[in-house]
PDB file of C-alpha atoms in Angstrom:
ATOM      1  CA  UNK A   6       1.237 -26.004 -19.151  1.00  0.00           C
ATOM      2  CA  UNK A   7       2.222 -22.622 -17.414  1.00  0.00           C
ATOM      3  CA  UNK A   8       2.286 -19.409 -19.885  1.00  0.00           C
ATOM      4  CA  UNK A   9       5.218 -18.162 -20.414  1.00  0.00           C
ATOM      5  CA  UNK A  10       5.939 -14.250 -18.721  1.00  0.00           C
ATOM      6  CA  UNK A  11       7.258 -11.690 -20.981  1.00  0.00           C
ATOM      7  CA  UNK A  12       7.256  -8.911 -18.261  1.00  0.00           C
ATOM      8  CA  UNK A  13       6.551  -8.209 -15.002  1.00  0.00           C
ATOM      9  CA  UNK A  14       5.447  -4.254 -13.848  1.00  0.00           C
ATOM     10  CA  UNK A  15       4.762  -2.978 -10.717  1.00  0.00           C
ATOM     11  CA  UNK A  16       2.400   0.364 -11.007  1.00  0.00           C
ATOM     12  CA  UNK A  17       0.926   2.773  -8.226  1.00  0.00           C
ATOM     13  CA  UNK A  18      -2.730   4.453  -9.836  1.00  0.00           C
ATOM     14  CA  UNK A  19      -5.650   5.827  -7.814  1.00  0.00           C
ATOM     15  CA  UNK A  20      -8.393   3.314  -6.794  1.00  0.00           C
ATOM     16  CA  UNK A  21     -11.001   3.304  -9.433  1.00  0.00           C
ATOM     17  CA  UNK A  22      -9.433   5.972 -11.737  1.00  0.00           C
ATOM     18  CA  UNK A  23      -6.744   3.800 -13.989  1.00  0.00           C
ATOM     19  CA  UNK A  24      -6.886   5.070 -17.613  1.00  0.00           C
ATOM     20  CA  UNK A  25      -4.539   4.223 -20.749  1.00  0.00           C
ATOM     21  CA  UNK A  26      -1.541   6.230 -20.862  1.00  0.00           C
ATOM     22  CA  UNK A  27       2.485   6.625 -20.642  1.00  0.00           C
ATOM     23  CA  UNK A  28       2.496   4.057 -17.502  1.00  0.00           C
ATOM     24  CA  UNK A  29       0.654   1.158 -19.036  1.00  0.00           C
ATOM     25  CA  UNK A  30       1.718   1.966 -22.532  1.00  0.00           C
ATOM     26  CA  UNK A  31       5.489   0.334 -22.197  1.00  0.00           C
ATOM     27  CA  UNK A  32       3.911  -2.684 -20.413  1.00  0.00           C
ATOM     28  CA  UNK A  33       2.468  -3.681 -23.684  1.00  0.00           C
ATOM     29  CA  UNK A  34      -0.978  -5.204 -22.619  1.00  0.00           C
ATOM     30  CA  UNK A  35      -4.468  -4.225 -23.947  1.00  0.00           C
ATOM     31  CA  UNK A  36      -4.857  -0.802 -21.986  1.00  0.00           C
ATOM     32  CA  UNK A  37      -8.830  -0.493 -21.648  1.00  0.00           C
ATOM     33  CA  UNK A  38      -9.282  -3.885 -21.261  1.00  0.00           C
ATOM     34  CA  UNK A  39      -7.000  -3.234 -17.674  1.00  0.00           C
ATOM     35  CA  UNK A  40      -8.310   0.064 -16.412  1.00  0.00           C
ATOM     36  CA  UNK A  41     -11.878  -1.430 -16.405  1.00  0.00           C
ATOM     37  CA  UNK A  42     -10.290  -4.488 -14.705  1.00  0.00           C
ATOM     38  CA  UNK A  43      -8.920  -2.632 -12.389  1.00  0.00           C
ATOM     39  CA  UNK A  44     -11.391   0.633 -11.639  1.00  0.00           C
ATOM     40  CA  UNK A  45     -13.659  -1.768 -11.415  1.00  0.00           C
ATOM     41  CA  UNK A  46     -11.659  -4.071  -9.015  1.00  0.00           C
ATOM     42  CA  UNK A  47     -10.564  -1.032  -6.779  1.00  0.00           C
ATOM     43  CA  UNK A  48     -13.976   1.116  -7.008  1.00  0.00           C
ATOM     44  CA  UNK A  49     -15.328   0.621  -3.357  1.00  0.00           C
ATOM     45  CA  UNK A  50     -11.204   1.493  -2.284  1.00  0.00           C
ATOM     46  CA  UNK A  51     -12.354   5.561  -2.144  1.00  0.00           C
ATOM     47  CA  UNK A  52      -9.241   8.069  -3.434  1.00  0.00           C
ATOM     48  CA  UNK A  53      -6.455   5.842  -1.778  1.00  0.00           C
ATOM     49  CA  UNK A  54      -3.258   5.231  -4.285  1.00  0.00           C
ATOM     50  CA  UNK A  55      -3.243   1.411  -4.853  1.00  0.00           C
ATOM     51  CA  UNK A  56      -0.241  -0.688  -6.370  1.00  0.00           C
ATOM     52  CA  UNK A  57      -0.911  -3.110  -8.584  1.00  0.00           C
ATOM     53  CA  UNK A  58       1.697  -6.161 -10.354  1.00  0.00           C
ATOM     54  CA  UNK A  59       0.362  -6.557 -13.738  1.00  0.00           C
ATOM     55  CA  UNK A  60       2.008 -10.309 -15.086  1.00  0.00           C
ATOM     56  CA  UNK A  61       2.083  -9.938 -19.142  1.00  0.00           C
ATOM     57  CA  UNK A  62       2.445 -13.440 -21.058  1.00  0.00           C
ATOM     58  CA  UNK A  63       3.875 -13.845 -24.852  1.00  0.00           C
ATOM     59  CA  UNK A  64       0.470 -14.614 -25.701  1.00  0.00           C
ATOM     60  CA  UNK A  65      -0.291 -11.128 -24.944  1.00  0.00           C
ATOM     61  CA  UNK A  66      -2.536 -11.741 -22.029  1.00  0.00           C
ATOM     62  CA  UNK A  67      -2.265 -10.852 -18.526  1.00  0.00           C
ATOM     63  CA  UNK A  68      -2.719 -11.154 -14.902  1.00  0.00           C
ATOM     64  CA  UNK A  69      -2.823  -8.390 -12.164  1.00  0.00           C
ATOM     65  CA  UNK A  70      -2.407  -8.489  -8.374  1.00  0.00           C
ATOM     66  CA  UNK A  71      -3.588  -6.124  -5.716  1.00  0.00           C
ATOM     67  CA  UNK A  72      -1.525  -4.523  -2.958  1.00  0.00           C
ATOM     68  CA  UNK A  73      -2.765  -2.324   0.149  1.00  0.00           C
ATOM     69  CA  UNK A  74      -2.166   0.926   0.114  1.00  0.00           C
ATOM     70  CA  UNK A  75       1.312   1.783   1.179  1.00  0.00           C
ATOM     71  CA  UNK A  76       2.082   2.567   5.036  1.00  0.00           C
ATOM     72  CA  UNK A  77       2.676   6.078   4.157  1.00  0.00           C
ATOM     73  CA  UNK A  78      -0.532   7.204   2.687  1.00  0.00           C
ATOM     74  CA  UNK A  79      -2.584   5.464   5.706  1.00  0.00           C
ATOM     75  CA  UNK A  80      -0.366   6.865   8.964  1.00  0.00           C
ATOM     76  CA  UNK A  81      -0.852  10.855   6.756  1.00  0.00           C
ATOM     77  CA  UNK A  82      -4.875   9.612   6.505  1.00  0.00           C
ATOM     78  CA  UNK A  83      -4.551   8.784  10.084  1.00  0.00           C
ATOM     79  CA  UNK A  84      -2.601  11.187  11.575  1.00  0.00           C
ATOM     80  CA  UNK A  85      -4.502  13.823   9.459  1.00  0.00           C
ATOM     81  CA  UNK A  86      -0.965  15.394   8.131  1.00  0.00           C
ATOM     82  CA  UNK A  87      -0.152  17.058   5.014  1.00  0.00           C
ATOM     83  CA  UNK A  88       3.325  15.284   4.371  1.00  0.00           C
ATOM     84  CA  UNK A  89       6.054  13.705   6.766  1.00  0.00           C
ATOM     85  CA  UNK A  90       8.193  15.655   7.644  1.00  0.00           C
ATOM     86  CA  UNK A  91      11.539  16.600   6.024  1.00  0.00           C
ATOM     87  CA  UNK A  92      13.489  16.336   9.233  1.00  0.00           C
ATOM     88  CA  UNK A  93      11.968  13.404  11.221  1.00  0.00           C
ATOM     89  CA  UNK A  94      14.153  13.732  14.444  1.00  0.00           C
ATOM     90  CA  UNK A  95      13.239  17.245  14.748  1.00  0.00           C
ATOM     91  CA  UNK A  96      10.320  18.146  13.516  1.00  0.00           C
ATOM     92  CA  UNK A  97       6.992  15.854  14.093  1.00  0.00           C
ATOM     93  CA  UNK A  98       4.053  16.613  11.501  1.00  0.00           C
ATOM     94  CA  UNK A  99       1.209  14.340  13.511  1.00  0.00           C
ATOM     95  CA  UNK A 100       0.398  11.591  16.211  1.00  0.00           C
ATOM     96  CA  UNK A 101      -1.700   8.662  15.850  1.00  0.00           C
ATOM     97  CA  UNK A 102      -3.334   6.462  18.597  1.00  0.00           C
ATOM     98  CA  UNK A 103      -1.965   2.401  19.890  1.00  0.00           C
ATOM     99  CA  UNK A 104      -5.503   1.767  18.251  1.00  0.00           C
ATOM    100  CA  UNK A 105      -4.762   3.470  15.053  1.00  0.00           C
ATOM    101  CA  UNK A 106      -1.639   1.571  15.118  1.00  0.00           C
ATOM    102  CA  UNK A 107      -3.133  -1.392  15.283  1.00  0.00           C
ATOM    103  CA  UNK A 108      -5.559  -1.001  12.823  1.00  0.00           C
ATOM    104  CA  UNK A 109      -2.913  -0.002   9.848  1.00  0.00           C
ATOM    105  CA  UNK A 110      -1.237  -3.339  10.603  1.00  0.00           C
ATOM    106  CA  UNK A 111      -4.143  -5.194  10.427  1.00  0.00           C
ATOM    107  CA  UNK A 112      -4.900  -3.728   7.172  1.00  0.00           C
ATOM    108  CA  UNK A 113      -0.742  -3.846   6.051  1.00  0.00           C
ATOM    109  CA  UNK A 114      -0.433  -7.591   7.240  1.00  0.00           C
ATOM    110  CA  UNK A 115      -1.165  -9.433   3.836  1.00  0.00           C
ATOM    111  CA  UNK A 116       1.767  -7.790   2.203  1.00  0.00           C
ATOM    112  CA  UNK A 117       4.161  -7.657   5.174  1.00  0.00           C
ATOM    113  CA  UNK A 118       6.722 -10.421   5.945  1.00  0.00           C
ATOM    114  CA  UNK A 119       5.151  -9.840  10.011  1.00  0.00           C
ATOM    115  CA  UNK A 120       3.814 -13.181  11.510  1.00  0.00           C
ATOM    116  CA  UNK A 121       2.078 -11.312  14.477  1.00  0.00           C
ATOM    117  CA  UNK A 122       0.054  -8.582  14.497  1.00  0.00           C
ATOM    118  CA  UNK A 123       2.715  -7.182  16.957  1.00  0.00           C
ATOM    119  CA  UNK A 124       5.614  -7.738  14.487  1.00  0.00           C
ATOM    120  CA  UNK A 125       3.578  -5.596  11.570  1.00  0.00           C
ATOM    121  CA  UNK A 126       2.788  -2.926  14.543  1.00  0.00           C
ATOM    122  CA  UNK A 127       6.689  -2.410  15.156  1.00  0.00           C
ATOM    123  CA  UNK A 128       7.151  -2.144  10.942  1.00  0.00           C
ATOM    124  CA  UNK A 129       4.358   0.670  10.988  1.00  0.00           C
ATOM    125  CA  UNK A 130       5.669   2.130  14.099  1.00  0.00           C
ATOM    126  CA  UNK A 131       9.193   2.287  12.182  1.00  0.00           C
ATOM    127  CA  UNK A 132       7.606   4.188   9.279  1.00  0.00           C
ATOM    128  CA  UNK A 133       5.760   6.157  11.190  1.00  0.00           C
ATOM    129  CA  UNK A 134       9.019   7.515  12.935  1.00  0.00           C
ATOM    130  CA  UNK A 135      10.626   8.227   9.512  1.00  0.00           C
ATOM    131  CA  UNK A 136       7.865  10.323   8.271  1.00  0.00           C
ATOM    132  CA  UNK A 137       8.121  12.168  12.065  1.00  0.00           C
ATOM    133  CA  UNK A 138       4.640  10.980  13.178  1.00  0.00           C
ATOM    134  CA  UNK A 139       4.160   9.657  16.708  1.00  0.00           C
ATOM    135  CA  UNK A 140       2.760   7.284  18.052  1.00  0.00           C
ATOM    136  CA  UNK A 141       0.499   8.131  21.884  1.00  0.00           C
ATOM    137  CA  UNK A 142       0.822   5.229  24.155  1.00  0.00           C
ATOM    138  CA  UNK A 143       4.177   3.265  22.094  1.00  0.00           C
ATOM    139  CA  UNK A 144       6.946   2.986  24.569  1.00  0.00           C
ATOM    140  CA  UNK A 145       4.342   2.288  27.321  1.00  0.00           C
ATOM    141  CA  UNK A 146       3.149  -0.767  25.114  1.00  0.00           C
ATOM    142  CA  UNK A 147       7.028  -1.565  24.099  1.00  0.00           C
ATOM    143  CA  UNK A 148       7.549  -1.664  27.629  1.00  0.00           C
ATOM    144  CA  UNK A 149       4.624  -3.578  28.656  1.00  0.00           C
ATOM    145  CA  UNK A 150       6.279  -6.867  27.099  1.00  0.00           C
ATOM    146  CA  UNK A 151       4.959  -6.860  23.527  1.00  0.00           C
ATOM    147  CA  UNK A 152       6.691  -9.402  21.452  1.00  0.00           C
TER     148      UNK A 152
END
């Protein structure tokens, strides 16, 4: 028989570096017993930021699931900005490669709703854009007939 959930929470810490406090203590779950889950789950993941869905039961156990880092923190890391920018029509903060592109997506595409790797390139591409990073070689490729 399934457990029954008490609560569902959806967290952001940095890979490796979880520890008890404010954000885990209203999810009601046994706080060390997590971060050491999850440092040592996320460890080899460097500084990034990684979300995590922790599942609570009544039984006061729980279950915690992964996510990639989000778009935002890997197209700065790429594009080697400091932010996006503020005004993203007007004023671009970086550029990343086709290649560089690519590669987020790749990395993205087990927590997109893409079925192509084309698909999750045009979802980066559209972040990318918002945060007033371009992209070298995009409407060429748009143009070329990508899906």
């Amino acid at each position: 028989m399934a457990k029954e959930i008490v609560k569902k929470a959806k967290l952001q810490f940095i890979a490796g570096q979880a520890k008890p406090g404010p954000a885990l203590a209203g999810v009601g779950i046994n706080m060390p017993e997590f971060t050491k889950a999850f440092n040592d789950k996320t460890r080899e993941r460097g500084q990034e930021p990684v979300p995590v869905l922790i599942t609570v039961y009544k039984d006061k156990s729980f279950d915690f699931k992964l996510f990639t880092s989000p778009t935002s923190y890997k197209l700065i890391e790429a594009s080697k900005a400091k932010k996006g920018s503020g005004v993203p029509n007007k004023e671009k903060v970086g550029s990343i490669t086709l290649e560089q592109l690519k590669e987020i997506a790749a990395y993205k595409m087990p927590d997109m709703n893409a079925n192509t790797i084309e698909a999750a390139m045009r979802q980066v591409a559209g972040t990318a854009t918002n945060m007033g990073i371009t992209i070298e070689g995009y409407d060429e490729w748009l143009k070329g007939g990508a899906n």
